[in-house]
């Protein structure tokens, strides 16, 4: 698949590196085209440039930017390929103190993104997985970290679940995009435990089923 990394920071570059290693054509976008080119060559991606160029012709967009950058960056993706899958990895923190999530009344960050870019198919995924886990891989002593996957388009959701499986995760179908209302606060709990309570980021959620 042609996958555009929209935001080449710890999550974007981390997932992008594994997706490229798995044989996908990864295109890196950044506000700074030179930085994107450097990051692209570092992670084995085939292209680096501005957000707009990276997204052009992509089958999937991996949105890995801070919440406060979303409006500006989505503006550059306005004419992203119609029907592309937008994998929303963001957590809607108010600011970089990461103390508070934006409270949406009857909505979520993912649903707001879908409303702003109606031509793409938004799927929430990976937002509860920490960047160091993404970097080192999802295996915890034989148990794969879960990725909660929520979206309204069945085919788009299956595409993201397949990508997660390819990278060794245990994808969990969490239902429609509105489930992001519950998955985003779950990431808030993980961040509080990792950084507020000192457990560190080398932990992941696993859904146990019987
Ligand atoms: N870190 C984690 O463990 C983790 C886990 C799950 C989910 N998330 C979520 O994933 C998203 C990305 O997190 P991250 O840790 O990868 O962030 P990061 O390392 O800070 O990278 C964010 C990237 O977003 C781009 N960006 C675009 N607009 C921006 C703006 N206005 N301000 C700052 N950066 C901007 C930057 O790239 P350019 O400057 O090159 O454009 C930067 O490389 C966030 O929404 C976060 O809540 C993070």
Short mmCIF file of N, CA and C in Angstrom, two decimals, residues 67-193:
data_model
loop_
_atom_site.label_atom_id
_atom_site.label_comp_id
_atom_site.label_asym_id
_atom_site.label_seq_id
_atom_site.Cartn_x
_atom_site.Cartn_y
_atom_site.Cartn_z
N UNK A 67 -2.57 17.26 18.69
CA UNK A 67 -3.93 17.73 18.45
C UNK A 67 -3.97 19.20 18.04
N UNK A 68 -3.11 20.01 18.66
CA UNK A 68 -3.15 21.45 18.38
C UNK A 68 -2.64 21.77 16.97
N UNK A 69 -2.09 20.79 16.26
CA UNK A 69 -1.66 21.03 14.88
C UNK A 69 -2.68 20.53 13.86
N UNK A 70 -3.75 19.89 14.34
CA UNK A 70 -4.66 19.18 13.44
C UNK A 70 -5.31 20.11 12.41
N UNK A 71 -5.85 21.24 12.86
CA UNK A 71 -6.57 22.10 11.92
C UNK A 71 -5.67 22.55 10.78
N UNK A 72 -4.46 22.99 11.15
CA UNK A 72 -3.53 23.50 10.13
C UNK A 72 -3.16 22.39 9.14
N UNK A 73 -2.84 21.22 9.67
CA UNK A 73 -2.36 20.15 8.80
C UNK A 73 -3.51 19.57 7.95
N UNK A 74 -4.70 19.43 8.56
CA UNK A 74 -5.84 18.92 7.76
C UNK A 74 -6.14 19.87 6.61
N UNK A 75 -5.93 21.16 6.85
CA UNK A 75 -6.14 22.14 5.78
C UNK A 75 -5.29 21.83 4.56
N UNK A 76 -4.09 21.29 4.80
CA UNK A 76 -3.19 20.96 3.69
C UNK A 76 -3.60 19.66 3.00
N UNK A 77 -4.44 18.87 3.70
CA UNK A 77 -4.84 17.58 3.12
C UNK A 77 -6.21 17.67 2.48
N UNK A 78 -6.74 18.90 2.39
CA UNK A 78 -8.11 19.11 1.94
C UNK A 78 -8.50 18.28 0.75
N UNK A 79 -7.58 18.11 -0.21
CA UNK A 79 -7.95 17.32 -1.39
C UNK A 79 -7.20 15.98 -1.39
N UNK A 80 -7.07 15.41 -0.18
CA UNK A 80 -6.47 14.07 -0.09
C UNK A 80 -7.32 13.13 -0.94
N UNK A 81 -6.68 12.08 -1.48
CA UNK A 81 -7.42 11.19 -2.37
C UNK A 81 -8.74 10.75 -1.76
N UNK A 82 -9.79 10.90 -2.52
CA UNK A 82 -11.12 10.54 -2.05
C UNK A 82 -11.15 9.05 -1.72
N UNK A 83 -11.67 8.71 -0.58
CA UNK A 83 -11.76 7.30 -0.19
C UNK A 83 -10.53 6.78 0.52
N UNK A 84 -9.47 7.61 0.62
CA UNK A 84 -8.27 7.15 1.33
C UNK A 84 -8.63 6.85 2.78
N UNK A 85 -7.89 5.93 3.36
CA UNK A 85 -8.10 5.59 4.78
C UNK A 85 -7.24 6.53 5.60
N UNK A 86 -7.84 7.25 6.53
CA UNK A 86 -7.05 8.11 7.42
C UNK A 86 -6.97 7.42 8.78
N UNK A 87 -5.78 6.95 9.12
CA UNK A 87 -5.57 6.26 10.40
C UNK A 87 -5.26 7.33 11.44
N UNK A 88 -6.21 7.54 12.34
CA UNK A 88 -6.06 8.61 13.33
C UNK A 88 -5.40 8.07 14.59
N UNK A 89 -4.14 8.47 14.77
CA UNK A 89 -3.35 8.01 15.93
C UNK A 89 -3.35 9.08 17.03
N UNK A 90 -3.97 10.22 16.75
CA UNK A 90 -3.83 11.37 17.67
C UNK A 90 -4.60 11.15 18.98
N UNK A 91 -4.12 11.84 20.01
CA UNK A 91 -4.88 11.96 21.24
C UNK A 91 -5.11 13.45 21.45
N UNK A 92 -6.37 13.82 21.70
CA UNK A 92 -6.71 15.25 21.70
C UNK A 92 -6.35 15.99 23.01
N UNK A 93 -5.04 16.05 23.26
CA UNK A 93 -4.58 16.82 24.43
C UNK A 93 -4.71 18.31 24.15
N UNK A 94 -5.06 19.05 25.20
CA UNK A 94 -5.25 20.50 25.03
C UNK A 94 -3.94 21.20 24.71
N UNK A 95 -2.85 20.76 25.33
CA UNK A 95 -1.56 21.42 25.10
C UNK A 95 -0.43 20.45 25.47
N UNK A 96 0.79 20.94 25.38
CA UNK A 96 1.92 20.01 25.55
C UNK A 96 2.29 19.76 27.02
N UNK A 97 1.38 20.12 27.93
CA UNK A 97 1.58 19.61 29.30
C UNK A 97 0.97 18.21 29.42
N UNK A 98 0.17 17.82 28.43
CA UNK A 98 -0.48 16.51 28.38
C UNK A 98 -1.26 16.22 29.67
N UNK A 99 -1.81 17.28 30.23
CA UNK A 99 -2.55 17.14 31.49
C UNK A 99 -4.03 16.89 31.24
N UNK A 100 -4.57 17.48 30.19
CA UNK A 100 -6.02 17.40 29.97
C UNK A 100 -6.37 17.10 28.52
N UNK A 101 -7.32 16.20 28.34
CA UNK A 101 -7.85 15.95 27.00
C UNK A 101 -8.98 16.94 26.72
N UNK A 102 -9.14 17.31 25.48
CA UNK A 102 -10.28 18.13 25.08
C UNK A 102 -11.54 17.33 25.36
N UNK A 103 -12.55 17.96 25.92
CA UNK A 103 -13.82 17.25 26.16
C UNK A 103 -14.78 17.56 25.02
N UNK A 104 -15.18 16.53 24.31
CA UNK A 104 -16.13 16.70 23.20
C UNK A 104 -17.49 16.27 23.71
N UNK A 105 -18.46 17.09 23.46
CA UNK A 105 -19.79 16.70 23.90
C UNK A 105 -20.42 15.84 22.80
N UNK A 106 -20.60 14.56 23.09
CA UNK A 106 -21.17 13.66 22.09
C UNK A 106 -20.31 13.49 20.86
N UNK A 107 -19.01 13.57 21.00
CA UNK A 107 -18.12 13.39 19.86
C UNK A 107 -16.74 12.97 20.38
N UNK A 108 -15.77 12.94 19.49
CA UNK A 108 -14.40 12.55 19.86
C UNK A 108 -13.47 13.24 18.87
N UNK A 109 -12.19 13.18 19.13
CA UNK A 109 -11.23 13.76 18.20
C UNK A 109 -11.37 13.13 16.82
N UNK A 110 -11.51 11.80 16.79
CA UNK A 110 -11.60 11.09 15.51
C UNK A 110 -12.82 11.53 14.71
N UNK A 111 -13.94 11.69 15.41
CA UNK A 111 -15.18 12.09 14.71
C UNK A 111 -15.07 13.54 14.20
N UNK A 112 -14.36 14.37 14.98
CA UNK A 112 -14.16 15.75 14.51
C UNK A 112 -13.31 15.77 13.26
N UNK A 113 -12.29 14.91 13.22
CA UNK A 113 -11.44 14.82 12.03
C UNK A 113 -12.27 14.36 10.83
N UNK A 114 -13.11 13.35 11.06
CA UNK A 114 -13.97 12.86 9.96
C UNK A 114 -14.88 13.98 9.43
N UNK A 115 -15.37 14.79 10.35
CA UNK A 115 -16.26 15.90 9.96
C UNK A 115 -15.50 16.94 9.12
N UNK A 116 -14.23 17.15 9.49
CA UNK A 116 -13.44 18.17 8.78
C UNK A 116 -12.94 17.69 7.42
N UNK A 117 -12.71 16.38 7.29
CA UNK A 117 -12.24 15.83 6.00
C UNK A 117 -13.19 14.71 5.58
N UNK A 118 -14.38 15.07 5.08
CA UNK A 118 -15.40 14.05 4.83
C UNK A 118 -15.05 13.06 3.72
N UNK A 119 -14.10 13.42 2.85
CA UNK A 119 -13.79 12.53 1.71
C UNK A 119 -12.95 11.32 2.08
N UNK A 120 -12.33 11.32 3.28
CA UNK A 120 -11.51 10.16 3.66
C UNK A 120 -12.30 9.28 4.63
N UNK A 121 -11.81 8.07 4.85
CA UNK A 121 -12.48 7.14 5.77
C UNK A 121 -11.62 7.03 7.03
N UNK A 122 -12.08 7.67 8.09
CA UNK A 122 -11.27 7.74 9.31
C UNK A 122 -11.39 6.45 10.13
N UNK A 123 -10.24 5.95 10.54
CA UNK A 123 -10.19 4.78 11.43
C UNK A 123 -9.28 5.13 12.59
N UNK A 124 -9.78 4.99 13.80
CA UNK A 124 -8.95 5.24 14.98
C UNK A 124 -8.11 4.02 15.26
N UNK A 125 -6.81 4.21 15.50
CA UNK A 125 -5.95 3.06 15.83
C UNK A 125 -4.63 3.54 16.43
N UNK A 126 -4.00 2.69 17.18
CA UNK A 126 -2.65 2.87 17.74
C UNK A 126 -2.54 3.99 18.78
N UNK A 127 -3.64 4.71 19.08
CA UNK A 127 -3.48 5.85 19.99
C UNK A 127 -3.21 5.44 21.43
N UNK A 128 -3.44 4.14 21.77
CA UNK A 128 -3.15 3.72 23.14
C UNK A 128 -1.79 3.03 23.25
N UNK A 129 -1.03 2.98 22.14
CA UNK A 129 0.26 2.29 22.14
C UNK A 129 1.37 3.34 22.23
N UNK A 130 2.26 3.19 23.19
CA UNK A 130 3.33 4.18 23.37
C UNK A 130 4.40 4.06 22.28
N UNK A 131 5.01 5.22 21.96
CA UNK A 131 6.04 5.26 20.91
C UNK A 131 7.19 4.27 21.17
N UNK A 132 7.68 4.11 22.41
CA UNK A 132 8.77 3.15 22.60
C UNK A 132 8.33 1.71 22.30
N UNK A 133 7.04 1.41 22.50
CA UNK A 133 6.53 0.07 22.16
C UNK A 133 6.47 -0.07 20.65
N UNK A 134 6.03 1.00 19.97
CA UNK A 134 6.02 0.99 18.50
C UNK A 134 7.43 0.75 17.99
N UNK A 135 8.42 1.45 18.58
CA UNK A 135 9.80 1.34 18.10
C UNK A 135 10.34 -0.07 18.29
N UNK A 136 10.13 -0.64 19.47
CA UNK A 136 10.77 -1.93 19.75
C UNK A 136 9.92 -3.11 19.29
N UNK A 137 8.63 -2.86 19.04
CA UNK A 137 7.75 -3.94 18.57
C UNK A 137 6.76 -4.34 19.65
N UNK A 138 5.63 -4.97 19.21
CA UNK A 138 4.51 -5.20 20.13
C UNK A 138 4.59 -6.46 20.97
N UNK A 139 5.68 -7.21 20.88
CA UNK A 139 5.73 -8.49 21.59
C UNK A 139 6.13 -8.30 23.07
N UNK A 140 5.26 -8.79 23.95
CA UNK A 140 5.56 -8.78 25.38
C UNK A 140 5.63 -10.23 25.84
N UNK A 141 6.79 -10.83 25.68
CA UNK A 141 6.98 -12.22 26.12
C UNK A 141 5.97 -13.19 25.52
N UNK A 142 5.73 -13.07 24.24
CA UNK A 142 4.81 -13.99 23.57
C UNK A 142 3.38 -13.47 23.46
N UNK A 143 3.10 -12.36 24.13
CA UNK A 143 1.76 -11.73 24.04
C UNK A 143 1.89 -10.47 23.19
N UNK A 144 1.01 -10.33 22.20
CA UNK A 144 1.08 -9.13 21.35
C UNK A 144 0.19 -8.03 21.93
N UNK A 145 0.71 -6.81 21.94
CA UNK A 145 -0.07 -5.66 22.41
C UNK A 145 -1.32 -5.51 21.55
N UNK A 146 -2.42 -5.13 22.19
CA UNK A 146 -3.67 -4.88 21.45
C UNK A 146 -3.65 -3.50 20.82
N UNK A 147 -4.29 -3.41 19.65
CA UNK A 147 -4.56 -2.11 19.02
C UNK A 147 -6.07 -2.03 18.86
N UNK A 148 -6.70 -1.06 19.49
CA UNK A 148 -8.14 -0.89 19.36
C UNK A 148 -8.43 -0.13 18.07
N UNK A 149 -9.27 -0.73 17.23
CA UNK A 149 -9.51 -0.19 15.89
C UNK A 149 -11.00 0.15 15.77
N UNK A 150 -11.29 1.43 15.52
CA UNK A 150 -12.69 1.87 15.43
C UNK A 150 -12.91 2.65 14.15
N UNK A 151 -14.00 2.35 13.45
CA UNK A 151 -14.29 3.08 12.22
C UNK A 151 -15.67 2.71 11.69
N UNK A 152 -16.20 3.56 10.84
CA UNK A 152 -17.55 3.32 10.32
C UNK A 152 -17.55 2.55 9.00
N UNK A 153 -16.40 2.52 8.32
CA UNK A 153 -16.32 1.84 7.02
C UNK A 153 -15.64 0.49 7.24
N UNK A 154 -16.40 -0.58 6.99
CA UNK A 154 -15.90 -1.93 7.31
C UNK A 154 -14.62 -2.26 6.55
N UNK A 155 -14.57 -1.86 5.28
CA UNK A 155 -13.38 -2.20 4.48
C UNK A 155 -12.15 -1.44 4.99
N UNK A 156 -12.35 -0.15 5.32
CA UNK A 156 -11.23 0.66 5.83
C UNK A 156 -10.73 0.09 7.15
N UNK A 157 -11.69 -0.32 7.99
CA UNK A 157 -11.30 -0.88 9.29
C UNK A 157 -10.53 -2.18 9.10
N UNK A 158 -10.97 -3.02 8.17
CA UNK A 158 -10.28 -4.29 7.92
C UNK A 158 -8.87 -4.03 7.39
N UNK A 159 -8.72 -2.98 6.57
CA UNK A 159 -7.39 -2.63 6.05
C UNK A 159 -6.45 -2.31 7.21
N UNK A 160 -6.95 -1.53 8.18
CA UNK A 160 -6.09 -1.12 9.30
C UNK A 160 -5.81 -2.33 10.20
N UNK A 161 -6.80 -3.19 10.38
CA UNK A 161 -6.57 -4.39 11.19
C UNK A 161 -5.53 -5.28 10.53
N UNK A 162 -5.56 -5.35 9.21
CA UNK A 162 -4.56 -6.16 8.50
C UNK A 162 -3.16 -5.56 8.68
N UNK A 163 -3.06 -4.23 8.57
CA UNK A 163 -1.75 -3.57 8.77
C UNK A 163 -1.23 -3.87 10.18
N UNK A 164 -2.13 -3.77 11.18
CA UNK A 164 -1.72 -4.03 12.56
C UNK A 164 -1.21 -5.47 12.70
N UNK A 165 -1.93 -6.41 12.09
CA UNK A 165 -1.51 -7.82 12.14
C UNK A 165 -0.15 -8.00 11.49
N UNK A 166 0.05 -7.32 10.35
CA UNK A 166 1.34 -7.43 9.64
C UNK A 166 2.49 -6.99 10.53
N UNK A 167 2.23 -5.99 11.40
CA UNK A 167 3.30 -5.48 12.27
C UNK A 167 3.37 -6.24 13.60
N UNK A 168 2.56 -7.28 13.73
CA UNK A 168 2.67 -8.15 14.91
C UNK A 168 1.73 -7.79 16.06
N UNK A 169 0.83 -6.82 15.86
CA UNK A 169 -0.12 -6.44 16.91
C UNK A 169 -1.32 -7.37 16.91
N UNK A 170 -2.09 -7.27 17.99
CA UNK A 170 -3.36 -7.98 18.11
C UNK A 170 -4.46 -6.94 17.91
N UNK A 171 -4.97 -6.80 16.67
CA UNK A 171 -6.00 -5.77 16.46
C UNK A 171 -7.34 -6.20 17.04
N UNK A 172 -8.01 -5.27 17.69
CA UNK A 172 -9.31 -5.54 18.31
C UNK A 172 -10.33 -4.63 17.62
N UNK A 173 -11.35 -5.24 17.03
CA UNK A 173 -12.41 -4.45 16.40
C UNK A 173 -13.25 -3.80 17.50
N UNK A 174 -13.11 -2.48 17.63
CA UNK A 174 -13.78 -1.76 18.71
C UNK A 174 -15.06 -1.09 18.24
N UNK A 175 -15.53 -1.48 17.03
CA UNK A 175 -16.82 -0.97 16.60
C UNK A 175 -16.73 0.30 15.78
N UNK A 176 -17.80 1.10 15.80
CA UNK A 176 -17.86 2.30 14.94
C UNK A 176 -16.93 3.41 15.43
N UNK A 177 -16.81 4.43 14.59
CA UNK A 177 -15.87 5.51 14.92
C UNK A 177 -16.23 6.17 16.25
N UNK A 178 -17.52 6.15 16.61
CA UNK A 178 -17.91 6.79 17.88
C UNK A 178 -17.28 6.09 19.08
N UNK A 179 -16.75 4.87 18.91
CA UNK A 179 -16.04 4.21 20.02
C UNK A 179 -14.78 4.98 20.40
N UNK A 180 -14.33 5.85 19.50
CA UNK A 180 -13.16 6.69 19.83
C UNK A 180 -13.44 7.56 21.06
N UNK A 181 -14.73 7.81 21.35
CA UNK A 181 -15.08 8.58 22.56
C UNK A 181 -14.57 7.88 23.81
N UNK A 182 -14.42 6.56 23.73
CA UNK A 182 -13.97 5.78 24.88
C UNK A 182 -12.49 5.39 24.75
N UNK A 183 -12.01 5.27 23.51
CA UNK A 183 -10.62 4.84 23.31
C UNK A 183 -9.66 6.00 23.60
N UNK A 184 -10.08 7.22 23.29
CA UNK A 184 -9.19 8.37 23.55
C UNK A 184 -8.94 8.55 25.06
N UNK A 185 -9.98 8.50 25.92
CA UNK A 185 -9.69 8.58 27.36
C UNK A 185 -8.84 7.42 27.88
N UNK A 186 -8.94 6.25 27.20
CA UNK A 186 -8.11 5.11 27.60
C UNK A 186 -6.63 5.46 27.45
N UNK A 187 -6.32 6.18 26.38
CA UNK A 187 -4.94 6.63 26.19
C UNK A 187 -4.57 7.62 27.30
N UNK A 188 -5.55 8.43 27.73
CA UNK A 188 -5.30 9.37 28.82
C UNK A 188 -4.88 8.64 30.09
N UNK A 189 -5.53 7.51 30.35
CA UNK A 189 -5.17 6.71 31.53
C UNK A 189 -3.74 6.16 31.38
N UNK A 190 -3.43 5.66 30.18
CA UNK A 190 -2.09 5.11 29.95
C UNK A 190 -1.01 6.17 30.17
N UNK A 191 -1.27 7.39 29.66
CA UNK A 191 -0.28 8.47 29.79
C UNK A 191 -0.13 8.86 31.26
N UNK A 192 -1.26 8.92 31.97
CA UNK A 192 -1.17 9.27 33.40
C UNK A 192 -0.35 8.23 34.16
N UNK A 193 -0.59 6.95 33.87
CA UNK A 193 0.15 5.90 34.58
C UNK A 193 1.63 5.92 34.21
#
